[in-house]
Amino acid sequence: MDQKKIEQRALYIGIFFNILMGIAGLIAYRTTKVEALFIDAYFTVMTVLSGAFAIFISKVSANRTTRFPNGFFILEPIYALAKSMLTIALLVFSTISVSNKAYAYFVLGHGKILNLLPIIPYALVMVILCFSLSIFYSRQNKATNSTSTLLLAETKNTLIDGIMSAGVGIAALLVLFINQNSSLGFLLYTADFFVTVLLVISSIKTPFNILKNSLFEILGSTLADKTIYEEIENCVHSHIKQKSLIKHCFIYKLGMSFKICIKLSNQMQAIDTDYLHKKQQSILNELGKKYEFVTLEFIY
């Protein structure tokens, strides 16, 4: 199975999982009226819609036209960028929502005891689905030799969703053992605030990293993954053994595609184009066994 088909199959399965999570979230919200669950369910619906868009991007990104001879791979990091921004927005809105409730309780003296019992089975279902889906995305990305920007974004975002659900479930379970008249009684009204803030602080770094890496891809930065960079560079040097021939080897990644630019030394007296063409084909043939979309050009 080629890398694009692996990617698309994973995204289709992800949509199915997210539909189940969305339904579970809406049921839990209608039962508990905990606003954070509505935000979570809304985010899941957005994830389903963005997943459908990711499938569209996966299908068209490799298409080449006379106007776009290099394909539409730039859509992949743009998607990851937008998805990370959506995740950051969810974390921010969740924090604002629970902060308003905490303010109302601590400052204004308004609040009501949270109905947390139904949250526990919901959180358990969400944790199982999120962690299972995150592991599935990660394994499918490895099946593409870790080249899929789309699956990497889905892996990280789904993991964050699972961590948030696990934290809420654990907090709900602990709060059930708190007496209303004890010194910790305030947690019966504000537990979601403390849990949400702690989870946001621990999770916020991940979407920012995805945002940064996606932005670097769009701006044309060299490949950030040192393992893949060294692997490709070693492949180049194994075929072109004359070290003095290569001045620089630049490797770029855009979505699932790789571009290798080899800057030739200025000290060369003459350039054997036939030799370079043969080396180009041998390098591409070797890399093509592992990476589906690779181009190579020599810069004189």
XYZ file of C-alpha atoms in Angstrom:
300
model
C 0.000 0.000 0.000
C 1.453 3.398 -0.980
C 1.975 6.130 1.580
C -0.961 8.280 0.483
C -3.390 5.356 0.747
C -2.099 4.560 4.238
C -2.625 8.199 5.204
C -6.131 8.387 3.757
C -7.252 5.109 5.344
C -6.047 6.333 8.742
C -7.947 9.610 8.335
C -11.167 7.786 7.385
C -10.920 5.611 10.517
C -10.164 8.740 12.557
C -13.389 10.387 11.392
C -15.377 7.340 12.561
C -13.723 7.476 15.999
C -14.335 11.215 16.290
C -18.021 10.821 15.441
C -18.304 8.355 18.350
C -16.502 10.797 20.654
C -18.742 13.667 19.553
C -21.885 11.673 20.320
C -20.489 10.670 23.732
C -19.640 14.302 24.502
C -23.102 15.598 23.630
C -24.776 12.886 25.728
C -22.517 13.695 28.692
C -23.200 17.437 28.335
C -26.988 16.973 28.227
C -26.716 14.849 31.374
C -24.346 17.013 33.432
C -24.715 20.531 31.929
C -20.963 20.949 32.508
C -19.986 23.624 29.998
C -16.504 22.219 29.468
C -18.063 19.080 27.996
C -20.016 21.138 25.469
C -16.784 22.822 24.382
C -15.142 19.401 24.115
C -18.023 18.035 22.036
C -17.971 21.128 19.813
C -14.248 20.660 19.269
C -14.843 17.016 18.329
C -17.404 18.075 15.709
C -14.834 20.507 14.316
C -12.323 17.647 14.281
C -14.699 15.546 12.168
C -15.095 18.384 9.669
C -11.353 19.077 9.582
C -10.729 15.340 9.156
C -12.872 15.327 6.020
C -10.869 18.304 4.746
C -7.620 16.444 5.580
C -8.736 13.532 3.410
C -9.401 15.943 0.541
C -5.929 17.464 0.992
C -4.338 14.011 1.101
C -5.998 13.084 -2.190
C -5.051 16.232 -4.107
C -1.658 17.208 -2.632
C 0.311 14.852 -4.890
C -1.477 15.974 -8.066
C 0.738 17.861 -10.483
C -0.435 20.299 -13.133
C 1.288 22.587 -15.615
C 0.643 25.510 -13.275
C 1.659 23.555 -10.158
C 4.332 21.105 -11.342
C 5.438 20.352 -7.770
C 1.948 19.426 -6.595
C -0.067 20.870 -3.728
C 1.984 19.532 -0.826
C 1.973 22.962 0.811
C -1.668 22.316 1.773
C -0.487 19.669 4.257
C 1.543 21.958 6.567
C -1.159 24.629 6.154
C -3.673 22.093 7.499
C -1.379 21.183 10.404
C -0.916 24.885 11.137
C -4.680 25.504 11.179
C -5.314 22.380 13.279
C -2.747 23.427 15.890
C -4.329 26.897 16.045
C -7.731 25.259 16.560
C -6.296 23.184 19.413
C -4.764 26.263 21.026
C -8.117 28.038 20.697
C -9.866 25.102 22.406
C -7.403 25.201 25.306
C -7.794 28.976 25.673
C -11.610 28.903 25.500
C -11.727 26.015 27.989
C -9.582 28.027 30.406
C -11.726 31.144 30.002
C -14.926 29.162 30.521
C -13.859 27.488 33.763
C -12.165 30.711 34.984
C -15.481 32.558 34.720
C -17.130 29.898 36.860
C -14.310 30.009 39.413
C -14.547 33.827 39.535
C -18.281 33.633 40.093
C -17.777 31.249 43.018
C -14.765 32.768 44.776
C -15.564 36.458 44.200
C -19.331 36.686 43.745
C -20.300 33.692 45.868
C -22.375 32.142 43.100
C -22.126 28.535 42.056
C -23.709 25.128 42.146
C -22.380 21.678 42.881
C -21.116 19.971 39.745
C -22.886 16.791 38.657
C -19.700 14.803 38.208
C -20.837 11.178 38.483
C -21.852 10.789 34.791
C -18.500 12.320 33.747
C -16.565 9.262 34.940
C -17.905 6.738 32.370
C -17.729 9.458 29.681
C -14.099 10.203 30.524
C -13.280 6.484 30.490
C -14.788 6.081 27.012
C -13.000 9.189 25.751
C -9.625 8.089 27.142
C -9.911 4.667 25.520
C -10.973 6.131 22.166
C -8.457 9.005 22.177
C -5.426 6.988 23.236
C -6.344 4.151 20.862
C -6.756 6.585 17.990
C -3.539 8.443 18.846
C -1.571 5.165 18.887
C -3.212 4.138 15.608
C -2.321 7.467 13.968
C 1.256 7.169 15.232
C 1.667 3.640 13.859
C 0.167 4.605 10.523
C 2.530 7.572 10.337
C 5.445 5.210 10.977
C 4.123 3.077 8.114
C 4.695 6.123 5.899
C 8.250 6.332 7.352
C 7.138 9.272 9.535
C 6.573 11.531 6.520
C 2.898 12.395 7.009
C 2.410 15.931 8.332
C -1.344 15.286 8.518
C -1.067 12.142 10.652
C 1.532 13.755 12.930
C -0.868 16.638 13.634
C -3.753 14.229 14.293
C -1.574 12.074 16.589
C -0.603 14.997 18.822
C -4.026 16.652 18.904
C -5.837 13.394 19.723
C -3.328 12.677 22.483
C -4.029 16.095 24.036
C -7.763 15.389 23.924
C -7.177 12.065 25.680
C -5.006 13.644 28.378
C -7.655 16.310 29.015
C -10.364 13.639 29.332
C -8.205 11.524 31.660
C -7.565 14.515 33.921
C -11.251 15.421 34.083
C -12.204 11.802 34.848
C -9.619 11.438 37.634
C -10.669 14.757 39.161
C -14.353 13.796 39.037
C -13.580 10.515 40.775
C -11.584 12.186 43.550
C -14.153 14.946 44.110
C -16.868 12.358 44.729
C -15.119 11.489 48.005
C -15.045 15.095 49.253
C -17.509 16.162 51.923
C -19.339 19.404 51.165
C -18.608 20.764 54.652
C -14.896 19.917 54.608
C -12.042 22.346 53.895
C -11.975 21.004 50.313
C -15.690 21.520 49.783
C -15.012 24.339 47.327
C -13.768 21.716 44.844
C -17.330 20.467 44.472
C -18.002 23.788 42.715
C -14.656 24.554 41.091
C -12.838 21.253 40.457
C -13.118 21.635 36.682
C -11.262 24.976 36.932
C -8.188 23.567 38.685
C -8.028 20.437 36.528
C -8.486 22.332 33.266
C -5.829 24.933 34.075
C -3.285 22.274 35.086
C -3.951 20.220 31.955
C -3.763 23.265 29.690
C -0.412 24.259 31.195
C 0.951 20.742 30.669
C -0.421 20.376 27.118
C -0.067 23.819 25.530
C 3.516 23.217 24.353
C 2.548 20.466 21.883
C 0.286 22.467 19.527
C 2.779 25.346 19.570
C 5.524 22.940 18.445
C 3.317 21.685 15.600
C 2.509 25.280 14.654
C 6.215 26.201 14.610
C 7.266 23.174 12.538
C 4.418 23.659 10.056
C 5.279 27.335 9.660
C 8.926 26.445 9.043
C 7.876 23.989 6.309
C 5.708 26.612 4.630
C 8.519 29.187 4.766
C 10.972 26.782 3.140
C 13.168 25.842 6.084
C 15.500 22.860 5.768
C 14.332 19.528 7.174
C 14.129 19.609 10.985
C 14.109 15.832 11.527
C 17.812 15.082 12.017
C 17.351 11.319 11.623
C 15.758 11.573 8.178
C 18.153 14.382 7.207
C 21.213 12.259 7.990
C 19.698 9.225 6.294
C 19.118 11.111 3.039
C 22.482 12.866 3.255
C 24.278 9.541 3.773
C 22.443 8.115 0.768
C 23.661 11.018 -1.367
C 27.265 10.590 -0.241
C 27.141 6.821 -0.738
C 26.388 7.362 -4.433
C 28.578 10.422 -4.982
C 31.807 9.340 -3.351
C 33.829 12.318 -4.554
C 33.596 14.550 -1.479
C 35.104 17.483 -3.341
C 32.206 17.385 -5.813
C 29.567 18.438 -3.250
C 29.801 21.826 -1.586
C 26.450 21.730 0.231
C 23.509 19.338 0.470
C 20.216 20.998 1.398
C 17.137 18.882 2.182
C 13.645 20.367 2.375
C 10.351 18.798 3.433
C 6.933 20.079 2.434
C 4.137 17.864 3.645
C 4.981 14.348 2.495
C 7.390 15.492 -0.222
C 11.163 15.904 -0.018
C 13.391 18.079 -2.156
C 17.154 17.590 -2.248
C 19.303 20.431 -3.573
C 22.978 19.599 -4.087
C 25.253 22.582 -4.506
C 28.264 21.528 -6.575
C 31.754 22.752 -5.825
C 33.017 25.854 -7.657
C 36.411 24.199 -8.018
C 35.183 21.785 -10.673
C 36.841 22.388 -14.025
C 34.163 20.600 -16.038
C 30.795 19.050 -15.254
C 29.952 15.586 -16.542
C 26.189 15.892 -16.940
C 25.766 12.224 -17.885
C 27.535 11.187 -14.683
C 25.331 13.483 -12.592
C 22.171 12.224 -14.292
C 23.073 8.606 -13.517
C 23.832 9.485 -9.905
C 20.583 11.403 -9.648
C 18.584 8.371 -10.824
C 20.435 5.961 -8.532
C 19.848 8.221 -5.506
C 16.157 8.672 -6.322
C 15.711 4.929 -6.896
C 17.154 4.112 -3.483
C 15.231 6.802 -1.623
C 12.051 5.942 -3.546
C 11.951 2.575 -1.787
C 11.220 4.386 1.474
C 9.946 7.850 0.533
C 7.303 8.099 -2.155
C 7.750 11.745 -3.150
C 11.374 12.808 -3.586
C 12.981 15.182 -6.077
C 16.654 15.984 -6.533
C 18.379 18.777 -8.379
C 21.967 19.857 -8.811
C 22.915 23.504 -8.445
C 25.921 24.477 -10.556
